[in-house]
Coordinates of C-alpha atoms in Angstrom, one line a residue:
Chain A
X1 CA 42.5 -25.6 3.2
X2 CA 44.1 -22.3 3.7
X3 CA 41.4 -20.9 1.4
X4 CA 38.8 -22.0 3.8
X5 CA 40.7 -20.8 6.8
X6 CA 40.9 -17.4 5.2
X7 CA 37.2 -17.5 4.5
X8 CA 36.6 -18.6 8.1
X9 CA 38.5 -15.7 9.6
X10 CA 36.9 -13.2 7.2
X11 CA 33.6 -14.6 8.2
X12 CA 34.4 -14.1 11.9
X13 CA 35.2 -10.5 11.3
X14 CA 32.1 -9.7 9.2
X15 CA 30.2 -11.8 11.6
X16 CA 31.3 -9.7 14.6
X17 CA 29.8 -6.7 12.8
X18 CA 26.6 -8.7 12.2
X19 CA 26.7 -9.5 15.9
X20 CA 26.8 -5.8 16.8
X21 CA 23.9 -4.9 14.5
X22 CA 22.0 -7.9 15.8
X23 CA 22.7 -6.7 19.4
X24 CA 21.0 -3.5 18.6
X25 CA 18.1 -5.3 17.0
X26 CA 17.7 -7.7 19.9
X27 CA 17.8 -4.9 22.5
X28 CA 15.0 -3.1 20.7
X29 CA 13.0 -6.2 20.2
X30 CA 13.4 -7.4 23.8
X31 CA 12.4 -4.1 25.4
X32 CA 9.7 -2.9 22.9
X33 CA 8.7 -5.9 20.8
X34 CA 9.5 -3.7 17.7
X35 CA 11.2 -5.3 14.8
X36 CA 13.6 -2.7 13.4
X37 CA 14.1 -2.9 9.7
X38 CA 16.2 0.3 9.8
X39 CA 19.0 -1.2 11.7
X40 CA 21.3 -1.3 8.7
X41 CA 20.5 2.4 7.9
X42 CA 21.3 3.4 11.4
X43 CA 24.7 1.7 10.9
X44 CA 25.1 3.6 7.7
X45 CA 24.2 7.0 9.3
X46 CA 26.8 6.4 12.0
X47 CA 29.5 5.4 9.5
X48 CA 28.9 8.5 7.4
X49 CA 28.8 10.9 10.4
X50 CA 32.1 9.6 11.6
X51 CA 33.5 9.9 8.0
X52 CA 32.3 13.5 7.8
X53 CA 33.9 14.4 11.2
X54 CA 37.3 12.7 10.5
X55 CA 37.7 13.5 6.8
X56 CA 35.6 16.5 6.0
X57 CA 36.0 18.3 9.4
X58 CA 39.5 17.1 10.0
X59 CA 39.0 16.0 13.6
X60 CA 41.2 13.3 15.1
X61 CA 39.7 9.8 14.8
X62 CA 39.1 9.2 18.5
X63 CA 37.3 12.6 18.9
X64 CA 35.1 12.0 15.9
X65 CA 34.3 8.5 17.0
X66 CA 33.1 9.8 20.4
X67 CA 31.1 12.6 18.7
X68 CA 29.5 10.0 16.4
X69 CA 28.4 8.1 19.5
X70 CA 26.9 11.3 20.8
X71 CA 25.1 11.8 17.5
X72 CA 23.8 8.2 17.6
X73 CA 22.3 8.8 21.0
X74 CA 20.4 11.8 19.6
X75 CA 19.4 9.8 16.6
X76 CA 18.0 7.0 18.7
X77 CA 16.1 9.4 20.9
X78 CA 14.7 11.3 18.0
X79 CA 13.5 8.1 16.2
X80 CA 11.9 6.7 19.2
X81 CA 10.2 9.9 20.2
X82 CA 9.0 11.0 16.7
X83 CA 8.3 7.8 14.8
X84 CA 7.8 4.9 17.2
X85 CA 6.0 6.5 20.1
X86 CA 2.8 7.1 18.0
X87 CA 2.9 3.5 16.9
X88 CA 2.2 2.0 20.3
X89 CA -0.8 -0.3 20.0
X90 CA -0.8 -0.5 16.2
X91 CA -0.8 -3.8 14.4
X92 CA 2.5 -5.5 13.8
X93 CA 2.5 -4.8 10.1
X94 CA 2.2 -1.1 10.7
X95 CA 5.2 -1.1 13.0
X96 CA 7.2 -3.1 10.5
X97 CA 6.3 -0.7 7.7
X98 CA 7.1 2.4 9.8
X99 CA 10.7 1.1 10.3
X100 CA 10.9 0.4 6.6
X101 CA 9.8 3.9 5.8
X102 CA 12.3 5.2 8.3
X103 CA 15.1 3.3 6.6
X104 CA 14.2 4.9 3.3
X105 CA 14.3 8.3 4.9
X106 CA 17.6 7.7 6.5
X107 CA 19.1 6.3 3.3
X108 CA 17.8 9.3 1.3
X109 CA 19.3 11.8 3.9
X110 CA 22.7 10.1 3.7
X111 CA 22.5 10.2 -0.1
X112 CA 21.5 13.8 -0.1
X113 CA 24.5 14.9 2.0
X114 CA 27.2 12.5 0.8
X115 CA 26.1 11.3 -2.7
X116 CA 26.6 7.7 -3.8
X117 CA 30.3 7.3 -4.3
X118 CA 32.4 5.0 -2.2
X119 CA 34.2 6.9 0.6
X120 CA 37.3 5.7 2.3
X121 CA 38.4 6.3 5.9
X122 CA 41.9 7.4 6.7
X123 CA 44.3 4.7 7.8
X124 CA 43.9 4.4 11.6
X125 CA 45.7 1.1 12.3
X126 CA 49.0 -0.1 10.8
X127 CA 48.8 -2.1 7.6
X128 CA 51.3 -4.9 8.3
X129 CA 49.3 -8.1 8.7
X130 CA 49.3 -10.1 11.9
X131 CA 49.7 -13.9 11.4
X132 CA 47.0 -16.0 13.0
X133 CA 47.5 -19.8 12.5
X134 CA 49.7 -19.0 9.5
X135 CA 47.1 -16.8 7.8
X136 CA 47.8 -13.1 7.4
X137 CA 45.1 -11.0 8.9
X138 CA 45.0 -7.2 8.8
X139 CA 45.1 -5.5 12.2
X140 CA 41.9 -3.7 11.6
X141 CA 40.2 -7.1 11.4
X142 CA 41.6 -8.2 14.7
X143 CA 40.7 -4.8 16.3
X144 CA 37.1 -5.1 14.9
X145 CA 36.7 -8.6 16.4
X146 CA 38.2 -7.5 19.8
X147 CA 36.0 -4.4 19.9
X148 CA 32.9 -6.4 19.3
X149 CA 33.9 -8.8 22.0
X150 CA 34.5 -6.0 24.4
X151 CA 31.1 -4.5 23.7
X152 CA 29.4 -7.7 24.2
X153 CA 31.1 -8.2 27.6
X154 CA 30.3 -4.7 28.6
X155 CA 26.6 -5.2 27.7
X156 CA 26.4 -8.5 29.5
X157 CA 27.7 -6.8 32.7
X158 CA 25.4 -3.9 32.1
X159 CA 22.3 -6.1 31.9
X160 CA 23.4 -8.3 34.7
X161 CA 24.5 -5.9 37.4
X162 CA 23.5 -2.3 36.6
X163 CA 20.3 -0.8 38.0
X164 CA 19.2 0.4 34.5
X165 CA 20.2 -2.9 32.9
X166 CA 18.0 -4.8 35.4
X167 CA 15.2 -2.4 34.8
X168 CA 15.5 -3.1 31.1
X169 CA 15.3 -6.8 31.7
X170 CA 12.3 -6.3 33.9
X171 CA 10.6 -4.3 31.2
X172 CA 11.4 -7.0 28.6
X173 CA 9.9 -9.6 30.9
X174 CA 6.7 -7.9 31.9
X175 CA 6.0 -4.2 31.1
X176 CA 3.1 -3.7 33.4
X177 CA 4.8 -5.3 36.4
X178 CA 8.0 -3.3 35.7
X179 CA 6.0 -0.1 35.5
X180 CA 4.2 -0.8 38.8
X181 CA 7.6 -1.3 40.4
X182 CA 8.5 2.2 39.4
X183 CA 10.4 1.6 36.2
X184 CA 9.7 4.3 33.6
X185 CA 8.8 2.3 30.6
X186 CA 9.1 5.4 28.3
X187 CA 12.7 5.9 29.4
X188 CA 13.5 2.3 28.9
X189 CA 12.1 2.4 25.3
X190 CA 14.1 5.5 24.5
X191 CA 17.2 4.0 26.1
X192 CA 16.9 0.8 24.0
X193 CA 16.7 2.8 20.8
X194 CA 19.8 4.8 21.9
X195 CA 21.8 1.7 22.6
X196 CA 20.7 0.2 19.3
X197 CA 21.8 3.3 17.4
X198 CA 25.1 3.4 19.3
X199 CA 26.1 -0.2 18.7
X200 CA 25.1 0.0 15.0
X201 CA 27.1 3.0 14.4
X202 CA 30.1 1.4 16.1
X203 CA 29.6 -1.4 13.6
X204 CA 29.4 1.2 10.8
X205 CA 32.7 2.8 11.9
X206 CA 34.5 -0.5 12.0
X207 CA 33.1 -1.4 8.6
X208 CA 34.2 1.9 7.2
X209 CA 37.8 1.2 8.4
X210 CA 37.7 -2.2 6.7
X211 CA 36.0 -1.6 3.3
X212 CA 35.1 2.1 3.0
X213 CA 31.5 3.1 3.0
X214 CA 28.9 3.7 0.3
X215 CA 25.2 4.2 0.2
X216 CA 24.5 0.4 -0.1
X217 CA 25.8 -0.2 3.4
X218 CA 22.2 -0.4 4.7
X219 CA 21.7 -3.7 2.9
X220 CA 23.9 -5.2 5.6
X221 CA 20.9 -4.6 7.9
X222 CA 19.1 -7.5 6.2
X223 CA 21.8 -9.9 7.3
X224 CA 20.7 -9.3 10.8
X225 CA 17.6 -11.3 10.3
X226 CA 19.3 -14.7 9.7
X227 CA 21.6 -13.9 12.6
X228 CA 18.9 -13.1 15.2
X229 CA 16.6 -15.9 14.1
X230 CA 19.5 -18.4 14.4
X231 CA 20.4 -17.0 17.9
X232 CA 16.8 -16.3 19.0
X233 CA 15.1 -12.9 18.6
X234 CA 15.3 -12.0 22.3
X235 CA 18.7 -13.3 23.4
X236 CA 21.8 -11.2 23.6
X237 CA 24.0 -14.4 23.6
X238 CA 22.0 -15.5 20.6
X239 CA 22.9 -12.2 18.8
X240 CA 26.6 -12.8 19.4
X241 CA 26.6 -16.4 18.4
X242 CA 24.1 -16.0 15.6
X243 CA 26.1 -13.1 14.0
X244 CA 29.4 -14.9 14.1
X245 CA 27.8 -18.2 12.9
X246 CA 26.0 -16.4 9.9
X247 CA 29.2 -14.5 9.0
X248 CA 31.2 -17.7 8.9
X249 CA 28.5 -19.8 7.3
X250 CA 27.9 -17.4 4.4
X251 CA 31.6 -17.0 3.8
X252 CA 32.4 -20.7 3.8
X253 CA 29.3 -21.8 2.0
X254 CA 29.7 -19.1 -0.6
X255 CA 33.3 -20.2 -1.1
X256 CA 32.4 -23.9 -1.3
X257 CA 29.5 -23.1 -3.8
X258 CA 32.0 -21.2 -6.0
X259 CA 34.6 -24.0 -5.8
X260 CA 32.3 -27.0 -6.3
X261 CA 29.3 -25.7 -8.1
X262 CA 30.7 -22.7 -9.9
X263 CA 27.9 -20.5 -8.4
X264 CA 28.9 -16.9 -8.1
X265 CA 27.4 -14.7 -5.5
X266 CA 26.0 -17.6 -3.4
X267 CA 27.4 -15.8 -0.3
X268 CA 24.5 -13.3 -0.6
X269 CA 21.8 -15.8 -0.4
X270 CA 23.4 -18.6 1.7
X271 CA 22.4 -16.9 5.0
X272 CA 18.8 -16.7 3.9
X273 CA 18.6 -20.4 2.9
X274 CA 20.0 -21.1 6.4
X275 CA 17.3 -18.8 7.7
X276 CA 14.4 -20.7 6.1
X277 CA 15.8 -24.0 7.4
X278 CA 16.0 -22.6 10.9
X279 CA 12.5 -21.2 10.7
X280 CA 11.2 -24.6 9.7
X281 CA 13.0 -26.5 12.4
X282 CA 13.4 -24.2 15.4
X283 CA 11.7 -20.8 14.8
X284 CA 12.6 -19.5 18.2
X285 CA 16.3 -20.1 17.5
X286 CA 19.1 -21.5 19.6
X287 CA 18.7 -19.4 22.7
X288 CA 15.4 -17.6 22.2
X289 CA 12.6 -17.9 24.6
X290 CA 10.1 -20.5 23.3
X291 CA 6.7 -18.9 23.1
X292 CA 4.1 -21.2 24.4
X293 CA 0.5 -20.5 23.5
X294 CA -2.3 -21.3 25.9
X295 CA -6.0 -21.0 25.1
Chain B
X1 CA -33.7 -0.2 0.9
X2 CA -33.7 3.5 1.1
X3 CA -31.1 6.0 0.3
X4 CA -29.3 9.0 1.9
X5 CA -29.4 8.7 5.7
X6 CA -29.5 5.0 6.2
X7 CA -29.8 1.7 4.4
X8 CA -32.6 -0.8 5.2
X9 CA -32.0 -4.1 3.5
X10 CA -34.9 -6.3 2.8
X11 CA -33.0 -9.3 1.5
X12 CA -29.6 -10.9 2.0
X13 CA -28.9 -10.3 -1.7
X14 CA -29.1 -6.5 -1.2
X15 CA -26.8 -6.6 1.7
X16 CA -24.1 -8.5 -0.2
X17 CA -24.3 -6.3 -3.4
X18 CA -21.1 -4.6 -4.3
X19 CA -22.8 -1.4 -5.3
X20 CA -25.8 -0.7 -3.1
X21 CA -27.7 2.5 -3.9
X22 CA -28.9 3.5 -7.4
X23 CA -27.0 6.8 -7.2
X24 CA -23.8 4.7 -6.5
X25 CA -24.5 2.7 -9.6
X26 CA -25.0 5.9 -11.6
X27 CA -21.9 7.5 -10.4
X28 CA -19.9 4.4 -11.0
X29 CA -21.2 3.9 -14.5
X30 CA -20.5 7.5 -15.4
X31 CA -17.0 7.3 -14.1
X32 CA -16.4 4.1 -16.0
X33 CA -17.7 5.7 -19.2
X34 CA -15.4 8.7 -18.8
X35 CA -12.5 6.5 -17.9
X36 CA -13.1 4.2 -21.0
X37 CA -13.0 7.3 -23.2
X38 CA -9.9 8.8 -21.7
X39 CA -7.4 7.2 -24.2
X40 CA -8.9 9.6 -26.8
X41 CA -7.8 12.6 -24.8
X42 CA -4.5 11.5 -23.2
X43 CA -1.1 11.3 -24.7
X44 CA 1.2 8.2 -24.7
X45 CA 3.0 9.1 -21.5
X46 CA -0.2 9.6 -19.5
X47 CA -1.5 6.3 -20.9
X48 CA 1.6 4.5 -19.8
X49 CA 1.2 5.9 -16.3
X50 CA -2.4 4.7 -16.3
X51 CA -1.3 1.2 -17.5
X52 CA 1.2 1.1 -14.6
X53 CA -1.7 2.0 -12.3
X54 CA -3.8 -0.9 -13.6
X55 CA -0.9 -3.3 -13.1
X56 CA -0.3 -2.0 -9.6
X57 CA -4.0 -2.3 -8.8
X58 CA -3.8 -6.1 -9.7
X59 CA -0.8 -6.5 -7.5
X60 CA -2.2 -4.5 -4.6
X61 CA -5.6 -6.2 -4.5
X62 CA -3.8 -9.6 -4.5
X63 CA -1.5 -8.7 -1.7
X64 CA -4.4 -7.2 0.2
X65 CA -6.1 -10.6 0.0
X66 CA -3.2 -12.2 1.7
X67 CA -2.0 -9.5 4.1
X68 CA -5.0 -7.3 4.6
X69 CA -7.7 -9.9 4.7
X70 CA -6.0 -13.1 5.9
X71 CA -3.4 -11.3 8.1
X72 CA -0.4 -13.1 6.6
X73 CA 2.4 -10.5 6.2
X74 CA 4.3 -11.1 3.0
X75 CA 7.6 -9.2 2.2
X76 CA 8.0 -11.4 -0.9
X77 CA 5.2 -10.2 -3.1
X78 CA 7.6 -8.5 -5.5
X79 CA 9.3 -11.8 -6.1
X80 CA 6.0 -13.5 -6.8
X81 CA 5.3 -10.9 -9.4
X82 CA 8.7 -11.7 -10.8
X83 CA 7.9 -15.5 -11.0
X84 CA 4.8 -14.7 -13.0
X85 CA 6.6 -12.3 -15.3
X86 CA 9.5 -14.7 -16.0
X87 CA 7.1 -17.6 -16.3
X88 CA 4.8 -15.9 -18.7
X89 CA 7.7 -14.5 -20.7
X90 CA 9.3 -17.9 -21.0
X91 CA 6.0 -19.4 -22.2
X92 CA 5.4 -16.8 -24.9
X93 CA 9.1 -17.0 -26.0
X94 CA 8.4 -20.8 -26.5
X95 CA 5.3 -20.3 -28.6
X96 CA 2.6 -20.4 -26.1
X97 CA -0.2 -17.9 -26.9
X98 CA -0.5 -14.9 -24.6
X99 CA -3.5 -15.8 -22.5
X100 CA -2.5 -19.3 -21.6
X101 CA 1.0 -18.0 -21.0
X102 CA -0.3 -15.4 -18.5
X103 CA -2.3 -18.1 -16.7
X104 CA 0.8 -20.4 -16.7
X105 CA 2.9 -17.6 -15.2
X106 CA 0.2 -17.1 -12.6
X107 CA 0.2 -20.8 -11.9
X108 CA 4.0 -20.9 -11.5
X109 CA 3.7 -18.0 -9.1
X110 CA 0.9 -19.7 -7.2
X111 CA 3.1 -22.8 -6.8
X112 CA 6.0 -20.8 -5.5
X113 CA 3.7 -18.9 -3.2
X114 CA 2.3 -22.2 -1.8
X115 CA 5.8 -23.4 -1.2
X116 CA 6.7 -20.4 0.8
X117 CA 3.3 -20.4 2.4
X118 CA 3.9 -23.8 4.0
X119 CA 5.9 -22.3 6.9
X120 CA 2.8 -20.1 7.7
X121 CA 1.3 -22.9 9.6
X122 CA 4.0 -22.7 12.3
X123 CA 5.0 -19.1 11.8
X124 CA 3.0 -16.0 12.7
X125 CA 3.5 -12.2 12.5
X126 CA 7.1 -11.2 12.5
X127 CA 8.5 -14.7 11.9
X128 CA 6.4 -15.1 8.8
X129 CA 7.5 -11.6 7.6
X130 CA 11.1 -12.7 7.9
X131 CA 10.4 -16.0 6.2
X132 CA 8.8 -14.2 3.2
X133 CA 11.8 -11.8 3.2
X134 CA 14.0 -14.8 2.8
X135 CA 11.8 -15.9 0.0
X136 CA 12.2 -12.6 -1.7
X137 CA 16.0 -12.7 -1.5
X138 CA 16.2 -16.3 -2.6
X139 CA 13.9 -15.8 -5.6
X140 CA 15.9 -12.7 -6.6
X141 CA 19.0 -14.8 -6.6
X142 CA 17.3 -17.4 -8.7
X143 CA 16.2 -14.7 -11.3
X144 CA 19.8 -13.5 -11.4
X145 CA 21.5 -16.9 -11.8
X146 CA 19.1 -19.2 -13.6
X147 CA 20.4 -18.0 -16.9
X148 CA 18.8 -20.6 -19.1
X149 CA 15.3 -19.3 -18.3
X150 CA 15.7 -15.8 -17.0
X151 CA 18.7 -14.5 -19.0
X152 CA 20.4 -13.6 -15.8
X153 CA 21.6 -10.1 -15.1
X154 CA 21.1 -9.1 -18.8
X155 CA 17.4 -9.7 -18.5
X156 CA 15.1 -11.0 -21.1
X157 CA 13.1 -9.7 -24.1
X158 CA 9.4 -10.2 -24.0
X159 CA 7.1 -10.5 -27.0
X160 CA 4.2 -8.0 -27.6
X161 CA 1.0 -9.6 -26.2
X162 CA -1.5 -10.7 -28.8
X163 CA -4.8 -12.5 -28.5
X164 CA -6.1 -14.5 -31.4
X165 CA -3.8 -12.6 -33.8
X166 CA -4.8 -9.2 -32.5
X167 CA -1.6 -7.5 -31.3
X168 CA -1.7 -5.1 -28.3
X169 CA 1.0 -3.0 -29.7
X170 CA 0.0 0.6 -28.8
X171 CA -0.5 2.1 -25.4
X172 CA -4.2 2.7 -26.0
X173 CA -4.8 -1.0 -26.8
X174 CA -2.7 -2.1 -23.7
X175 CA -4.7 0.4 -21.7
X176 CA -7.9 -1.6 -22.4
X177 CA -6.2 -5.0 -21.9
X178 CA -4.7 -4.1 -18.5
X179 CA -7.9 -2.3 -17.5
X180 CA -9.9 -5.5 -18.3
X181 CA -7.6 -7.7 -16.3
X182 CA -7.6 -5.2 -13.4
X183 CA -11.4 -5.1 -13.3
X184 CA -11.4 -8.9 -13.4
X185 CA -8.9 -9.0 -10.6
X186 CA -10.9 -6.6 -8.5
X187 CA -14.1 -8.5 -9.1
X188 CA -12.4 -11.8 -8.3
X189 CA -11.0 -10.6 -5.0
X190 CA -14.2 -8.8 -4.0
X191 CA -16.1 -12.0 -4.7
X192 CA -13.7 -14.2 -2.9
X193 CA -14.2 -12.1 0.1
X194 CA -17.9 -12.6 0.0
X195 CA -17.6 -16.4 0.0
X196 CA -17.2 -18.9 2.8
X197 CA -13.4 -18.9 2.1
X198 CA -13.2 -15.2 2.3
X199 CA -14.9 -15.1 5.6
X200 CA -12.5 -17.8 6.8
X201 CA -9.6 -15.5 5.8
X202 CA -11.0 -12.7 7.9
X203 CA -11.6 -15.1 10.8
X204 CA -8.0 -16.4 10.6
X205 CA -6.7 -12.8 10.6
X206 CA -8.9 -11.6 13.5
X207 CA -8.4 -14.6 15.8
X208 CA -6.9 -17.8 14.6
X209 CA -7.8 -19.8 17.6
X210 CA -11.5 -18.9 17.5
X211 CA -11.4 -19.6 13.8
X212 CA -10.0 -23.0 14.4
X213 CA -12.6 -23.7 17.1
X214 CA -15.5 -22.9 14.8
X215 CA -14.1 -25.3 12.3
X216 CA -11.9 -23.3 9.9
X217 CA -9.0 -25.4 8.7
X218 CA -6.2 -23.0 9.4
X219 CA -3.5 -24.6 7.2
X220 CA -5.9 -25.0 4.2
X221 CA -7.1 -21.4 4.5
X222 CA -3.7 -19.9 4.8
X223 CA -2.5 -21.9 1.8
X224 CA -5.5 -20.9 -0.3
X225 CA -4.7 -17.3 0.6
X226 CA -1.1 -17.7 -0.4
X227 CA -2.0 -19.5 -3.6
X228 CA -4.8 -17.1 -4.8
X229 CA -2.8 -14.1 -3.9
X230 CA 0.4 -15.2 -5.6
X231 CA -1.6 -16.4 -8.6
X232 CA -2.9 -12.9 -9.1
X233 CA 0.5 -11.4 -8.4
X234 CA 1.9 -13.6 -11.1
X235 CA -0.7 -12.4 -13.6
X236 CA 0.2 -8.8 -12.7
X237 CA 3.9 -9.6 -13.2
X238 CA 3.2 -11.3 -16.5
X239 CA 1.2 -8.3 -17.8
X240 CA 3.9 -5.9 -16.6
X241 CA 6.6 -7.9 -18.4
X242 CA 4.6 -8.0 -21.6
X243 CA 3.9 -4.3 -21.4
X244 CA 7.5 -3.1 -20.8
X245 CA 8.8 -5.9 -23.1
X246 CA 12.0 -6.3 -21.2
X247 CA 12.5 -7.7 -17.7
X248 CA 15.5 -7.8 -15.4
X249 CA 15.9 -9.2 -11.9
X250 CA 16.2 -5.7 -10.4
X251 CA 12.5 -4.9 -11.3
X252 CA 11.4 -7.6 -8.8
X253 CA 13.5 -6.7 -5.8
X254 CA 12.6 -6.0 -2.3
X255 CA 11.8 -2.4 -3.2
X256 CA 8.8 -3.7 -5.2
X257 CA 7.6 -5.8 -2.3
X258 CA 7.8 -2.8 0.0
X259 CA 6.0 -0.5 -2.4
X260 CA 3.1 -3.0 -2.6
X261 CA 2.9 -3.2 1.2
X262 CA 2.9 0.6 1.2
X263 CA 0.0 0.6 -1.2
X264 CA -2.2 -1.6 0.9
X265 CA -1.3 0.2 4.1
X266 CA -1.7 3.7 2.6
X267 CA -5.0 2.6 1.0
X268 CA -6.4 0.8 3.9
X269 CA -5.7 -2.8 5.0
X270 CA -8.3 -5.4 4.2
X271 CA -10.5 -3.4 1.8
X272 CA -10.5 -3.9 -1.9
X273 CA -11.3 -0.3 -2.5
X274 CA -8.4 0.7 -0.3
X275 CA -6.0 -1.3 -2.2
X276 CA -7.1 0.4 -5.4
X277 CA -6.7 3.8 -3.8
X278 CA -3.2 2.9 -2.5
X279 CA -2.1 1.5 -5.9
X280 CA -3.2 4.7 -7.6
X281 CA -1.5 6.9 -4.9
X282 CA 1.8 5.1 -4.8
X283 CA 2.1 4.9 -8.7
X284 CA 1.2 8.5 -9.1
X285 CA 3.5 9.8 -6.3
X286 CA 6.7 9.7 -8.4
X287 CA 4.9 11.3 -11.3
X288 CA 3.8 14.2 -9.0
X289 CA 7.4 14.5 -7.7
X290 CA 8.7 14.6 -11.2
X291 CA 6.3 17.2 -12.2
X292 CA 6.9 19.2 -9.0
X293 CA 10.7 19.1 -9.4
X294 CA 10.3 20.1 -13.0
X295 CA 8.4 23.1 -11.9
X296 CA 10.9 23.9 -9.2
X297 CA 14.1 23.3 -11.1
X298 CA 13.6 26.7 -12.8
X299 CA 13.4 28.4 -9.4
X300 CA 15.8 26.2 -7.4
X301 CA 18.5 24.7 -9.7
X302 CA 20.3 21.8 -8.0
X303 CA 17.0 20.2 -6.9
X304 CA 17.0 17.9 -9.9
X305 CA 20.4 16.5 -8.9
X306 CA 19.2 15.1 -5.6
X307 CA 15.9 14.0 -7.1
X308 CA 16.7 10.3 -6.9
X309 CA 17.6 10.6 -3.2
X310 CA 14.5 12.7 -2.6
X311 CA 12.2 10.3 -4.4
X312 CA 13.0 7.4 -2.1
X313 CA 13.1 9.6 0.9
X314 CA 9.7 11.2 0.2
X315 CA 8.3 7.7 -0.4
X316 CA 9.6 6.7 3.1
X317 CA 8.4 10.0 4.6
X318 CA 4.9 9.6 3.1
X319 CA 4.7 6.1 4.5
X320 CA 5.8 7.1 8.0
X321 CA 3.4 10.1 8.0
X322 CA 0.5 8.0 6.9
X323 CA 1.2 5.4 9.5
X324 CA 1.4 8.0 12.2
X325 CA -1.5 10.3 11.2
X326 CA -3.8 8.1 9.1
X327 CA -3.2 4.5 10.2
X328 CA -6.4 3.3 8.7
X329 CA -5.5 4.6 5.2
X330 CA -7.1 6.5 2.4
X331 CA -10.2 4.3 2.3
X332 CA -11.1 5.4 5.8
X333 CA -10.7 9.1 4.8
X334 CA -12.9 8.4 1.8
X335 CA -15.6 6.9 4.0
X336 CA -15.5 9.9 6.3
X337 CA -15.7 12.2 3.3
X338 CA -18.8 10.4 1.9
X339 CA -20.4 10.4 5.4
X340 CA -19.8 14.1 5.6
X341 CA -21.7 14.8 2.4
X342 CA -24.4 12.3 3.2
X343 CA -25.1 13.9 6.6
X344 CA -24.1 17.4 5.6
X345 CA -26.3 19.8 7.5
X346 CA -26.1 17.7 10.6
X347 CA -22.8 17.5 12.3
X348 CA -22.8 13.9 13.4

């Protein structure tokens, strides 16, 4: 039982990172209807920049974390302006492929600068485990979970009460109507890419503190698809719930498959089997807007 | 029918012909002749590159049938190739002759393609892309863990292909074998597109509601597209496996699916010729990079170290640049080029 409780808690932590990546994904999809296959690579870029600033440039962790956020804003702006802006009006497959191409470029750049070895962050939080329900949990896990929760709360308030947040929701609902009410759609598109880059790189920094980073980090971006499909492609709440659920499901199912069926590595594929099942039953997810087609 | 500045068809047969003008036929015949003689002049390495081009052409035209013509995005094509490769290899390992084994591999791939095509009735666009992405990842897992058939992570040895006792054991022989299959695949796809089914594909892609209203059975059409496309992909996979004689799960990962999508996009979606151009371009791109970095490494040492990173990055960059500046692909550029020469002294 304790084995599964451990799996559950690990699942929640990794799930909170999936949630952050999914949050970025959903914000982009909601505002611009672009499906971003480079979300994992944006996470990786953030993680490596923060690593470079703390370890290679020797800055204090907090300072380099803030600088990383600044870098992410620039990255998001740059990607939106250079790559996505020309794709307006192109078929969906072109937009998908452009983000896939972008992910290759980001991955290659990271590899060019930092090579392929695993890099480890310096210890930021103490090592003594905290006991939750009798299970020892490293403080960095708790911090990761809390930070993700905090970000979600912040974004919920942002979208609900701030002027810009409301403008973003208006854009998501109806671009033309929003524009005619004086919302700058271009600014909203750029902003959504910025936010997506920022939340992904926060996920990357958290992950770097847990496991260290290597050039395979971008693969994590694939896990965002089960998460957002489960939650609903255009729902923030869905991203949070979906990310956590997929994190827990893959850990627990993977553990169970190992124990009962002797299947190794089932964790990697469990989320995608869940994904196929969700697509068959409820393609718009738990909280997604159901698209109704009229003739 | 007249040449040069305009075509005036006098029968439906002329309109449907694959090669229309006599000069086109001449040029094509001459090209084919030179190409068939090329193994005499090329060394083993160049031939192996050309063989990879032939295999890529089969895969690309098959994906183009599904994604370009029928509009069903597939991110799992690499895995369908894998099913064919493993299926054919398993058959030949158990004593089935090469040609039936290749067809059985294709059939296995078609069945898997049909299975993952079933959601396409309910899913469109991005949802279907994600469903096929899931197919890719699940199939890769199966290749890696179904040890009894696939040999797991160690991979599996594949026999040299032989037809009626004639072994294709040199690159020159394999060149003709793969060329024959590639030409067959091109003709098959080009002809499917000229039939009622092919027109139904295009109708489904362009407007599925209108297609349904004029009596196209959506589900059947989409499934036929998935089945035919993954059958050909399986044949390509089987040929590839038998050519390299050793297959591992990594060969059929998501990277392969992406490079096939890149081929049809860079070539030009929905056109057979475009898929061929794209397959040639994407297969030759790393060769050019190898050659270029070889030339450069004397001048700029250290370039070779970062070659791996550069290769993937340049692939991505080429893809992004094509999508931004040439969204209709190489085929469109080729048409413009031909039109330019046809109309030469006149500007428009």
